[in-house]
XYZ file of C-alpha atoms in Angstrom:
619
model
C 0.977 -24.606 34.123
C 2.477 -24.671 30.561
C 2.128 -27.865 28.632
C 4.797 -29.459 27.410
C 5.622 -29.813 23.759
C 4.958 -32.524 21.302
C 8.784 -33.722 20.724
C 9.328 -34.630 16.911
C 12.623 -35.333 16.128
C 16.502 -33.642 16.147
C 18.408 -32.212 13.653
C 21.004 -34.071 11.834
C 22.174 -31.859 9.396
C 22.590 -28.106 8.791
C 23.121 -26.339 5.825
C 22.874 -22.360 6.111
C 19.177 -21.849 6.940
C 18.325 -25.290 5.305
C 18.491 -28.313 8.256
C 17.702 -32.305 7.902
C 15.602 -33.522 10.841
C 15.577 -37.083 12.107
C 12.258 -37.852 13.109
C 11.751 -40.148 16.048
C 8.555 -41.439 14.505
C 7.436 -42.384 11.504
C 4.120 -41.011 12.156
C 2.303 -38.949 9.500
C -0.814 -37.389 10.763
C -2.353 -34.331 9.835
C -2.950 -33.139 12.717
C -1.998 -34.154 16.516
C -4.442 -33.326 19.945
C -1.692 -32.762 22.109
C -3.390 -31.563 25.498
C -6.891 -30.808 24.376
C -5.238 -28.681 21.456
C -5.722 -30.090 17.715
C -1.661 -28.855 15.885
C -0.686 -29.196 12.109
C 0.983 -32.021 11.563
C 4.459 -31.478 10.216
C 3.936 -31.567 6.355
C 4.600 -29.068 3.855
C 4.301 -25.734 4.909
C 3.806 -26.762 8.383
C 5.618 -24.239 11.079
C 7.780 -25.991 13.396
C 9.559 -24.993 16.679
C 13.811 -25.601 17.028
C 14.581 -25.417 20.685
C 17.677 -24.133 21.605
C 17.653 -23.552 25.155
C 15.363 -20.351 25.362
C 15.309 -19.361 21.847
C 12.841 -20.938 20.229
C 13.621 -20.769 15.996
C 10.861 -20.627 13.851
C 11.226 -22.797 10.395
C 8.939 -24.748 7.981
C 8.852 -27.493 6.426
C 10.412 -27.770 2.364
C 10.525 -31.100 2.325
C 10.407 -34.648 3.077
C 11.554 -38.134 2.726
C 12.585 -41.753 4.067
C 15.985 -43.416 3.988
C 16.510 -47.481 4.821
C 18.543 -47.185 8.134
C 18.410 -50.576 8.772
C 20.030 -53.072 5.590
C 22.686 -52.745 3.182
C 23.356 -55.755 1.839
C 22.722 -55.817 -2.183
C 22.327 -59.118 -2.742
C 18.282 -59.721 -3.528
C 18.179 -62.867 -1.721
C 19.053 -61.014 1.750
C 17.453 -57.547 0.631
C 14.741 -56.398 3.015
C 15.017 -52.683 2.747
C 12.070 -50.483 2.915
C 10.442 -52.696 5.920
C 8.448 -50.846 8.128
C 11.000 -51.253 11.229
C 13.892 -50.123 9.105
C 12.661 -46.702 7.931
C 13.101 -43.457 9.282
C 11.823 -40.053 7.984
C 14.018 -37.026 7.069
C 12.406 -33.754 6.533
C 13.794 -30.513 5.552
C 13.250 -26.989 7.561
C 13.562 -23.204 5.929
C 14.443 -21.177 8.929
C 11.968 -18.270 8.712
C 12.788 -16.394 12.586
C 12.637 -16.432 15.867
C 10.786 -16.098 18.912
C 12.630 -14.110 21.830
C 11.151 -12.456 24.481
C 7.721 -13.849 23.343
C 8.430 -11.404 20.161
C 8.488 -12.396 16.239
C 11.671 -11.671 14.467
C 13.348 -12.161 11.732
C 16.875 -12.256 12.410
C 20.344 -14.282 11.841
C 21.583 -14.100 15.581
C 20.350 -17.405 16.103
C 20.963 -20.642 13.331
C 20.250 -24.524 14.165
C 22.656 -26.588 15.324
C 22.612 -30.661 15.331
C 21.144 -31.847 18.178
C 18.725 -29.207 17.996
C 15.458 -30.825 19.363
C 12.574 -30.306 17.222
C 8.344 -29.903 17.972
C 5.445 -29.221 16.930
C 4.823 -25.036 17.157
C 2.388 -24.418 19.709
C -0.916 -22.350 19.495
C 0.432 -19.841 21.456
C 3.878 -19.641 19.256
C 1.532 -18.976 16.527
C -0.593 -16.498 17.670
C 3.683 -14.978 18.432
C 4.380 -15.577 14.884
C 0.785 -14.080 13.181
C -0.008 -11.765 15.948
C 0.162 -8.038 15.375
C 1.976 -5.426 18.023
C -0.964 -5.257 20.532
C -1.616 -1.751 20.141
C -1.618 -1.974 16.449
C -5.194 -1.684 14.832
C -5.761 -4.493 12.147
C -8.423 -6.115 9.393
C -9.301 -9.519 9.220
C -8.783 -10.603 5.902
C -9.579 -15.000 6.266
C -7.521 -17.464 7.878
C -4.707 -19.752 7.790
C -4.850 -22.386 5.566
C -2.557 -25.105 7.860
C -3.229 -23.954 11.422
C -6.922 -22.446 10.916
C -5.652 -19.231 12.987
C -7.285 -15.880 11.992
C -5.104 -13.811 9.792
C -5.176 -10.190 10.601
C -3.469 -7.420 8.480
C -2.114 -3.907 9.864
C -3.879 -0.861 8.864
C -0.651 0.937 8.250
C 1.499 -1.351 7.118
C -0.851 -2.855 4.484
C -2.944 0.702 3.154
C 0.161 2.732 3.267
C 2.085 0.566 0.864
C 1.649 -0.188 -2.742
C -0.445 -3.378 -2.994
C -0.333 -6.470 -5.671
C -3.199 -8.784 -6.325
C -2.752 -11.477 -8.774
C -4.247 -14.774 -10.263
C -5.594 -16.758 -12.775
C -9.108 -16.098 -13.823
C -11.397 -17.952 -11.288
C -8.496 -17.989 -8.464
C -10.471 -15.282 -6.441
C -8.584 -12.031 -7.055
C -11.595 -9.685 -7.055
C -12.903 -10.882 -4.109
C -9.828 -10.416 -2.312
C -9.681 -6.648 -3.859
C -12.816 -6.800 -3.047
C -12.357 -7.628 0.443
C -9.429 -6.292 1.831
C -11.034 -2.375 0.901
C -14.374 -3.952 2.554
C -12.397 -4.854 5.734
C -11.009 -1.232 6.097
C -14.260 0.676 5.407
C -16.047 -1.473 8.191
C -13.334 -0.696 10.414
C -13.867 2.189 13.204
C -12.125 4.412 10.932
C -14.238 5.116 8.227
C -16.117 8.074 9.914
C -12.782 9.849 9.923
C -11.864 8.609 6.734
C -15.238 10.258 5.064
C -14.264 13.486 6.245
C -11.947 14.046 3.141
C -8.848 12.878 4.833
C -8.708 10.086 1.984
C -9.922 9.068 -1.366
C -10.189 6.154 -3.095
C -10.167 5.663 -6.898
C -11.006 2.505 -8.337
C -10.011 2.052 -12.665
C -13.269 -0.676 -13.313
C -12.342 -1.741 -17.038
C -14.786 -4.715 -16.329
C -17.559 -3.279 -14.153
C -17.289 -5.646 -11.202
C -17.661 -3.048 -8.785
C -20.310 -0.726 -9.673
C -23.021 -2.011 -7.308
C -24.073 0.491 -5.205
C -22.751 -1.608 -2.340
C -19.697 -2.110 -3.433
C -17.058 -1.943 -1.028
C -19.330 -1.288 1.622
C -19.457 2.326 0.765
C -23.167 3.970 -0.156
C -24.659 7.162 -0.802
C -22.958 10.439 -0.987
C -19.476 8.658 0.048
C -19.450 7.011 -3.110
C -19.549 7.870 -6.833
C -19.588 5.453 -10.108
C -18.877 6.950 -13.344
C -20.414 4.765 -15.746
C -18.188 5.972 -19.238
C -19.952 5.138 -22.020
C -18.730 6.261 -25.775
C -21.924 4.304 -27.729
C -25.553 5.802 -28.247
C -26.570 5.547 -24.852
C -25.445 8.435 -22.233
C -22.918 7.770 -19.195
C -21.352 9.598 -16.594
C -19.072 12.495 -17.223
C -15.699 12.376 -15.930
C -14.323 15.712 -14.166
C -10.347 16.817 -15.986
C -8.864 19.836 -14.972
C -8.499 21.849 -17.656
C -4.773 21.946 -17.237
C -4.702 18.489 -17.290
C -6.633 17.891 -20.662
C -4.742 20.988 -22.121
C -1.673 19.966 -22.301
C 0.794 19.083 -25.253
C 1.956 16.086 -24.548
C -1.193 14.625 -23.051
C -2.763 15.859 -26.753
C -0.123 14.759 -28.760
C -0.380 11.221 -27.804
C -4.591 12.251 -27.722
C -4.030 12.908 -31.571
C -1.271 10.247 -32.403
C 1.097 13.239 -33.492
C 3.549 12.494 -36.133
C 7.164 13.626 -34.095
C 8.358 16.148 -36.855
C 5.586 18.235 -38.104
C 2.605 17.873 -35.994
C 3.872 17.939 -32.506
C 5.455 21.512 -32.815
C 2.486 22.568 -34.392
C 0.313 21.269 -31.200
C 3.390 22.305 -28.872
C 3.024 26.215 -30.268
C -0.703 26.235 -30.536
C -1.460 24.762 -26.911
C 1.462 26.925 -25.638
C -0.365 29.945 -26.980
C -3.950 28.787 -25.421
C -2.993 28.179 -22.026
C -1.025 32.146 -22.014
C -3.686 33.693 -23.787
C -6.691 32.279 -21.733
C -9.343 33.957 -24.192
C -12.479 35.114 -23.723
C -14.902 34.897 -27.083
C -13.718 38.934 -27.522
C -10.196 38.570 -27.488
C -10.531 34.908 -29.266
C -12.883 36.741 -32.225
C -10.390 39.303 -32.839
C -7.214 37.125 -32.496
C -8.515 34.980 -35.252
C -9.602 38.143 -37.126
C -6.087 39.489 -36.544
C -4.768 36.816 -39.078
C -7.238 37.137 -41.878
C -5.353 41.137 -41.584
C -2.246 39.886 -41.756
C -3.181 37.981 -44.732
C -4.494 40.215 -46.797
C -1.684 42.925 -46.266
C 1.743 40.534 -46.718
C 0.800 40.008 -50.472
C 2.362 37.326 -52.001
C 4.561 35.940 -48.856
C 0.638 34.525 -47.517
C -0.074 31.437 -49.404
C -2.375 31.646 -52.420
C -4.876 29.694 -50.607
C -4.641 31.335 -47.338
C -7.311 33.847 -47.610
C -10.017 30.694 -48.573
C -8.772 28.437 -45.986
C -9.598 30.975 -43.311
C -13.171 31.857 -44.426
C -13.509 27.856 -45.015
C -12.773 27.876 -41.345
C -14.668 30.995 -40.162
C -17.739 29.961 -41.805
C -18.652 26.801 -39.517
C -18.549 29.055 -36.542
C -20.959 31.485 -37.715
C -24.763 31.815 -38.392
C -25.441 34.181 -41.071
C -22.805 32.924 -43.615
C -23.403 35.979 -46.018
C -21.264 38.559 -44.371
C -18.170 36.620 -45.670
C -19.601 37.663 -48.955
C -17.244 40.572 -49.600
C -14.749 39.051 -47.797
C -15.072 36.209 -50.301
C -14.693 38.667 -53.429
C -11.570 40.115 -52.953
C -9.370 39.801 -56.115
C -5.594 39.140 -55.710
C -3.492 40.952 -57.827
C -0.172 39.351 -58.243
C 1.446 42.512 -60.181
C 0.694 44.935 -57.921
C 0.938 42.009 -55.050
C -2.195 43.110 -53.352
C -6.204 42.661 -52.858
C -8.070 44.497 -55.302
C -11.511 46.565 -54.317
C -14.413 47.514 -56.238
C -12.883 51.271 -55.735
C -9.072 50.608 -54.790
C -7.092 47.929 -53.175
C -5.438 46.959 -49.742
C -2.357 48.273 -49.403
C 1.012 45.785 -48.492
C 2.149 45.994 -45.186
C -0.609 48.899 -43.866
C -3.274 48.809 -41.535
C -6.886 48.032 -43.354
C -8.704 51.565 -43.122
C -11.899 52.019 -41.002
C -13.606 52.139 -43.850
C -12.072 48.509 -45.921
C -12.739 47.360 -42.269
C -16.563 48.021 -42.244
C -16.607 47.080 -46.250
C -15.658 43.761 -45.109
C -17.378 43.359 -42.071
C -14.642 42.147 -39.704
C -16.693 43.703 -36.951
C -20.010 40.963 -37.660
C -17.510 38.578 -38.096
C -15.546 39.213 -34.741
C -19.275 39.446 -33.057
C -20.291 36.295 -34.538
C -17.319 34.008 -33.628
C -17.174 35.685 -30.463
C -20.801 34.797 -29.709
C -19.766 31.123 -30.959
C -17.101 31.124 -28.710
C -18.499 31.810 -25.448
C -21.355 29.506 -26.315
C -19.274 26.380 -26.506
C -18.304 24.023 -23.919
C -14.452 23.904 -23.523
C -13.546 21.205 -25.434
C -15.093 22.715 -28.658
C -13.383 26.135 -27.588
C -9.918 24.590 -28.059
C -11.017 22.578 -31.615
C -11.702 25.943 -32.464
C -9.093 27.597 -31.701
C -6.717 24.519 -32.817
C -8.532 24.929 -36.214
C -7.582 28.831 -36.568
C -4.298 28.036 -35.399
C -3.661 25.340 -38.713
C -4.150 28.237 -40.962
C -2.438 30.826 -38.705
C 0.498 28.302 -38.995
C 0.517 27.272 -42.609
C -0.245 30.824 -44.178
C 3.152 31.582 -44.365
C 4.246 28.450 -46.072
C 6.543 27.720 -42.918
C 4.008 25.058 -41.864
C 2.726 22.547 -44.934
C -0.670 22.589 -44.501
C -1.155 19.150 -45.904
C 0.850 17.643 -43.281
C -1.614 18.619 -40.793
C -4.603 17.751 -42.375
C -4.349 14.054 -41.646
C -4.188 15.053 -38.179
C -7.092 17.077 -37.793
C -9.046 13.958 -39.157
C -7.533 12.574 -35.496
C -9.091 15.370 -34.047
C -11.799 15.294 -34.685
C -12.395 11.429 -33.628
C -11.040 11.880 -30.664
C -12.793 15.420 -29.009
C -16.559 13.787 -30.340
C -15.531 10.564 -28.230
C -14.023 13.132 -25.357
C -17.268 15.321 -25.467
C -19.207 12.172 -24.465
C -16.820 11.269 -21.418
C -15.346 14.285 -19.783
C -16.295 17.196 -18.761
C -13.348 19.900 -18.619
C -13.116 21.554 -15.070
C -11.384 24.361 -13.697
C -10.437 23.193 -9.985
C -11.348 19.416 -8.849
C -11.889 19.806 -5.026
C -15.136 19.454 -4.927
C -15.600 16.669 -7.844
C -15.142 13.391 -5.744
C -16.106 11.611 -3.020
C -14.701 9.097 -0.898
C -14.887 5.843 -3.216
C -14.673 7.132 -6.872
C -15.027 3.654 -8.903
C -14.398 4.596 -12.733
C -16.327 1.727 -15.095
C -14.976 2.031 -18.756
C -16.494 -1.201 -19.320
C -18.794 0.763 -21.960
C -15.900 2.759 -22.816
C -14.157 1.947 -26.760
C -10.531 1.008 -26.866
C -9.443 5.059 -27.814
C -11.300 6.368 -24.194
C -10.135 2.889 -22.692
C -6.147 3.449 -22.959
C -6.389 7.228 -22.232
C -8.598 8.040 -19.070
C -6.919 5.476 -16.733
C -3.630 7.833 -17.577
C -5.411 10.682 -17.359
C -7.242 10.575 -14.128
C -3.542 9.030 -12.862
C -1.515 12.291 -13.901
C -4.525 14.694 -12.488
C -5.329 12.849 -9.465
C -1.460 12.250 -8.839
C -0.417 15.716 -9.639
C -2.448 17.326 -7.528
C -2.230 15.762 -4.694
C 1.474 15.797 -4.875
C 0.950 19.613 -5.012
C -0.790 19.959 -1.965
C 1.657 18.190 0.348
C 4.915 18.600 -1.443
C 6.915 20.195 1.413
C 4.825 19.393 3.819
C 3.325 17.081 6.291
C 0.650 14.440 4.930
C -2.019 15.342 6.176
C -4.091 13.563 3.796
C -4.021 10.483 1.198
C -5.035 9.036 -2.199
C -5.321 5.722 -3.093
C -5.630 4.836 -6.605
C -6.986 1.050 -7.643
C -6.285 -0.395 -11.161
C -7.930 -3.943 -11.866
C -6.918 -5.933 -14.931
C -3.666 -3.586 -14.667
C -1.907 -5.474 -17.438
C -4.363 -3.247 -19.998
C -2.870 -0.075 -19.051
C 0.649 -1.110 -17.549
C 2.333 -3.795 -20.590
C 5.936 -2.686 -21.125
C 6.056 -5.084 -24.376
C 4.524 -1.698 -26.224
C 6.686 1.100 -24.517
C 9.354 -1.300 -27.147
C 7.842 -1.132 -30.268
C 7.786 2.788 -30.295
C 3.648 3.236 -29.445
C 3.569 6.635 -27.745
C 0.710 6.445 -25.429
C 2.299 3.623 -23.403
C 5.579 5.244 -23.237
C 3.827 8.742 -21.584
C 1.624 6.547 -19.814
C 4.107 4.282 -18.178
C 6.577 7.277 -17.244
C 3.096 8.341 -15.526
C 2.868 5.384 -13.359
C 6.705 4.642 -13.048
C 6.752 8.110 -11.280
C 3.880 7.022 -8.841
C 5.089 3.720 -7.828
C 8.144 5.358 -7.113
C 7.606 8.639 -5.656
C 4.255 8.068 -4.424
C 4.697 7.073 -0.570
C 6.519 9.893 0.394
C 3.359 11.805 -1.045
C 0.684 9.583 0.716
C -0.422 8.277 -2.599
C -0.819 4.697 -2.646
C -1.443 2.283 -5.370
C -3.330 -1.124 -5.950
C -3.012 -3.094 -9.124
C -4.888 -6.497 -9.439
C -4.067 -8.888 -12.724
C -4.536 -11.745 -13.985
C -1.518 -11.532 -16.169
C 1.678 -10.058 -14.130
C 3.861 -11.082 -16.340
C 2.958 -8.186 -18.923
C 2.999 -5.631 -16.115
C 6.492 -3.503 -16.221
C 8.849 -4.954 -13.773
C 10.156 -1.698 -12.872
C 6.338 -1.249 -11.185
C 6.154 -4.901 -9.641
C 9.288 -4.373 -8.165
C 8.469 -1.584 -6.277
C 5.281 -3.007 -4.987
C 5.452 -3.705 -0.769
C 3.002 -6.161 -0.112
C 1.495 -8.921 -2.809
C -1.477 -11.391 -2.584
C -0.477 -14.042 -4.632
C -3.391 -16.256 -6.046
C -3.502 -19.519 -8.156
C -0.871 -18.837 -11.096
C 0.152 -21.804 -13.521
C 1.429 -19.744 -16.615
C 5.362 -20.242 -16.428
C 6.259 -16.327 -17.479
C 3.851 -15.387 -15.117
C 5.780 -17.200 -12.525
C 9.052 -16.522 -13.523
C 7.956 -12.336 -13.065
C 6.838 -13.197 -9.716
C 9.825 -15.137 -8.764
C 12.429 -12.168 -10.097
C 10.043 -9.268 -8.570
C 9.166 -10.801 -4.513
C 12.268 -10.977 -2.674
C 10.046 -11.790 0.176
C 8.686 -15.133 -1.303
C 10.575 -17.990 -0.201
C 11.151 -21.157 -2.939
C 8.810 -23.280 -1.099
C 5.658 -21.121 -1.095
C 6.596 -20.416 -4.458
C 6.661 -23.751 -5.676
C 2.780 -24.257 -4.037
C 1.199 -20.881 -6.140
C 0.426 -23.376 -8.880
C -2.048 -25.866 -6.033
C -3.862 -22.972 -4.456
C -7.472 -23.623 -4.398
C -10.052 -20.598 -5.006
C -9.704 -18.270 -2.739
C -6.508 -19.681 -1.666
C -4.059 -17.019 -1.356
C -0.182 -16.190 -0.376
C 0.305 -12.845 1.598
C 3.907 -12.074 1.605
C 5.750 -8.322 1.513
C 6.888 -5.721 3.762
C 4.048 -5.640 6.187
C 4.395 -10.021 6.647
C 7.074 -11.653 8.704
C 6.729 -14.766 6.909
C 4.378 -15.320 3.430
C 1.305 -16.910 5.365
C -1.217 -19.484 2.994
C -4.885 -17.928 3.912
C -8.163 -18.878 2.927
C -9.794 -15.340 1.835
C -13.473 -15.210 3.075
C -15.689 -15.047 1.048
C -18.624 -12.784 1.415
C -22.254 -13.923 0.711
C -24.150 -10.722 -0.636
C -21.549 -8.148 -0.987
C -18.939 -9.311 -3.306
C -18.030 -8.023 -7.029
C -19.739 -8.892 -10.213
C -16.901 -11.437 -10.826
C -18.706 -14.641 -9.642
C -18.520 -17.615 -12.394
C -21.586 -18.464 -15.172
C -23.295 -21.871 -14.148
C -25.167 -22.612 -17.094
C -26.667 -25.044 -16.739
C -28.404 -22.731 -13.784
C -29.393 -20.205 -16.594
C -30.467 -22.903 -18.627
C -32.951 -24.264 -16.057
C -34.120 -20.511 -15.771
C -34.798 -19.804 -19.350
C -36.294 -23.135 -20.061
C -38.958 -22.227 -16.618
C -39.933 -18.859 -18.377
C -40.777 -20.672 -21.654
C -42.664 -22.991 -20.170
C -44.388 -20.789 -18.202
């Protein structure tokens, strides 16, 4: 036998999805045992059940209050409004759905009426209203903060969407990161998962999840790449070569002035990649233009000749065979290099025996011994450093205008040397959790990995299934995303965020149909590019009191109704509203919290550590 419901009140009033309720009692309790079972009361937030013969529309409650029914008489002597027997309560209702065919729906078929009789929503309307498809395999992520009922999220609907995970600091938004990834990896999928059918990358700026138990994922499924740029040594991180040599990726690298430098980088990286040397064909490249200089005459720049031994010389052991190199005489009447016993003729080939005089062929041995010696990155500072003279010789380059950038250069590849290691094919380079820490990383290795290992990681994958059927995904996890993601920069003119956020504006929009998903988790949304929020599916939305903050949120979540909006502000820790795509209706949950494996995000007590220190001094 079904029990009855707990009759409430009726509406009065109806105003699109918006209706007044009458209650027949001013009663107020939080919660009401009603056949054995304890039900929310109905306060704010509170689901509650509009009957309409067997239809059964699904609202909550937006608010409340009391009018005086009973007196209306102004004068003060007769005035005894507000006594208890002339009160009634009015609350408000936001239709949210309805339950037909004991299915959850959102849908306008059905809209209150007056006379509509109102009650309390039953346990089993709720388990209607939270309850997944029964054949639909799920996480449990905490429970409900009003009704206490256990919160499940789809598998698909959740992990194949983009995901957004914000709050204040303290709110508990690593923990539900944390959590959610936990959930899934204890689920019965992870076997298959390991396999290489998915990967997960996790961008760390603050090292909260480098535990080796992080995420529930250990041994050979999971590698941390601790990037460190001070004295001590970290973890390399695998590029693709094509990744790392590429001109635009090294143009905002380098900080590239528009004009001068960028073609310069442009020709000489276009020329690298077609080439593809070897130290042979690199040693007598280079060699090739010290030729050219010394047989154009006067169209080679006065300095050219110096410039490229100045060069050659730091690439080469025994510095003496530059010696008669070094001694050749220019001639500006006769426009040509002058021997000890004749000269170098303009626009000829040097003779055999000029060409052994000289000793191009130690030379070319030398740098090509260099050359094959050195790890990739110093092959291409190399060559990028034979290419400023091969450029400027000619005086159609300024070679003081790319001086200043070669100072850049030279920064940046001695903090990329101590990060990256350059790769040819990156197949075999991760695992299933890949959790990159740059929390040892400076500001310059900071700002460019995330976009780095975005483009490669995206890229790639895109190229696999382009065309075809996913048959496998990546999921790519940013926390603190407004480092990497603030739009504020893209409109002052600062190059890396413009590449970088044309980078991640592709992903968040072409992504899905790729099977590549993304996470971002911030404290500060507000500085995140609304072009990404908007396009996220699914958002946990933590305690937020910062107005701009909630002003983004309210613009970017057309799934977040004004009510749970208004209550972001009074979430507790580890309070949390789930709304998006994969939810019906936003649902209040209290994230679990777990007791041993949870990120390095938990708060200082000090006076704890003070205790502690002041116990080892004394003992």
């Amino acid at each position: 036998m079904i029990n009855p419901s707990k009759k409430l009140g009726v509406i009065v009033g109806v105003d699109a999805d918006v209706s007044q309720v009458g209650m027949y009692s001013m009663s107020n309790d939080f919660n009401f045992i009603w056949y054995g079972e304890v039900l929310t009361g109905p306060r704010m937030g509170a689901f509650l059940t509009i009957n309409q013969n067997d239809i059964k529309i699904i609202a909550t409650v937006s608010s409340e209050k009391i009018i005086d029914q009973q007196n209306t008489v102004k004068s003060i002597e007769f005035d005894n409004r507000y006594h208890k027997d002339s009160l009634n309560r009015i609350i408000t209702l936001k239709t949210k759905g309805v339950i037909e065919d004991n299915k959850f729906q959102v849908t306008s078929k059905y809209v209150p009426m007056v006379g509509n009789e109102i009650t309390i929503t039953t346990k089993e309307e709720l388990d209607i209203i939270f309850n997944l498809d029964v054949d639909e395999e799920s996480i449990y992520i905490g429970k409900s903060l009003l009704e206490d009922r256990k919160i499940n999220l789809s598998i698909n609907k959740f992990f194949a969407s983009h995901i957004g995970v914000f709050g204040n600091t303290g709110s508990g938004k690593s923990n539900t990161l944390h959590k959610l990834y936990l959930q899934l990896f204890r689920s019965n999928y992870f076997p298959v998962i390991t396999k290489g059918i998915s990967q997960f990358f996790v961008v760390d700026f603050n090292g909260e999840y480098t535990g080796t138990n992080s995420f529930g994922v250990i041994g050979e499924n999971k590698k941390i790449f601790d990037i460190k740029t001070g004295k001590s040594t970290g973890n390399k991180f695998p590029i693709k070569k094509d990744y790392l040599f590429n001109a635009d990726i090294l143009a905002i690298l380098f900080d590239a002035k528009a004009a001068t430098q960028v073609p310069f980088l442009r020709k000489a990286i276009n020329l690298w990649n077609e080439r593809d040397f070897d130290g042979n064909e690199f040693a007598r490249f280079v060699v090739g233009t010290i030729r050219k200089i010394l047989t154009t005459g006067n169209e080679a720049s006065s300095d050219a000749k110096d410039n490229w031994i100045s060069v050659a010389k730091q690439y080469v052991t025994n510095v003496n065979i530059f010696e008669n190199l070094s001694s050749l005489d220019y001639n500006s009447h006769h426009q040509c290099y002058i021997l000890s016993d004749g000269y170098i003729n303009v626009k000829s080939e040097i003779s055999s025996e000029v060409y052994t005089h000289l000793k191009l062929d130690e030379i070319i041995s030398e740098l090509a011994k260099h050359f094959n010696e050195a790890n990739e990155i110093s092959k291409l500072k190399m060559h990028l450093e034979f290419q400023k003279i091969h450029q400027s010789s000619w005086k159609s380059t300024n070679i003081e205008y790319l001086n200043p950038l070669f100072h850049r250069i030279d920064s940046a590849f001695t903090s990329l040397s101590k990060v990256i290691e350059v790769v040819p094919d990156i197949s075999d380079k991760f695992m299933t959790m890949n959790v990159i820490s740059l929390v040892h990383a400076n500001q310059e290795i900071t700002r460019l990995i995330p976009m780095l290992v975005s483009k490669m990681i995206y890229d790639d994958h895109k190229d696999k299934v382009a065309g075809r059927a996913v048959t496998c995904t990546k999921h790519l996890i940013i926390e603190e995303a407004h480092n990497i993601l603030n739009a504020e920069y893209r409109e002052v003119g600062d190059s890396w965020q413009d590449y970088r956020m044309s980078i991640f504006e592709e992903i968040v929009k072409e992504g899905r149909k790729f099977g590549f998903y993304l996470t971002l988790s911030s404290q500060r949304p507000a500085d995140i590019s609304a072009t990404i929020l908007s396009q996220i599916h699914n958002y946990f939305i933590h305690r937020m009191v910062n107005e701009k903050d909630l002003r983004m949120l309210e613009h970017t979540m057309p799934t977040l109704d004004k009510s749970s909006y208004q209550m972001i502000p009074s979430l507790g820790q580890g309070e949390v509203i789930i709304t998006g795509n994969a939810m019906q209706v936003p649902v209040f949950v209290k994230v679990e919290k777990e007791k041993l494996n949870r990120p390095n995000s938990d708060d200082i007590h000090l006076t704890e550590l003070w205790n502690k220190e002041n116990i080892q001094n004394k003992g």
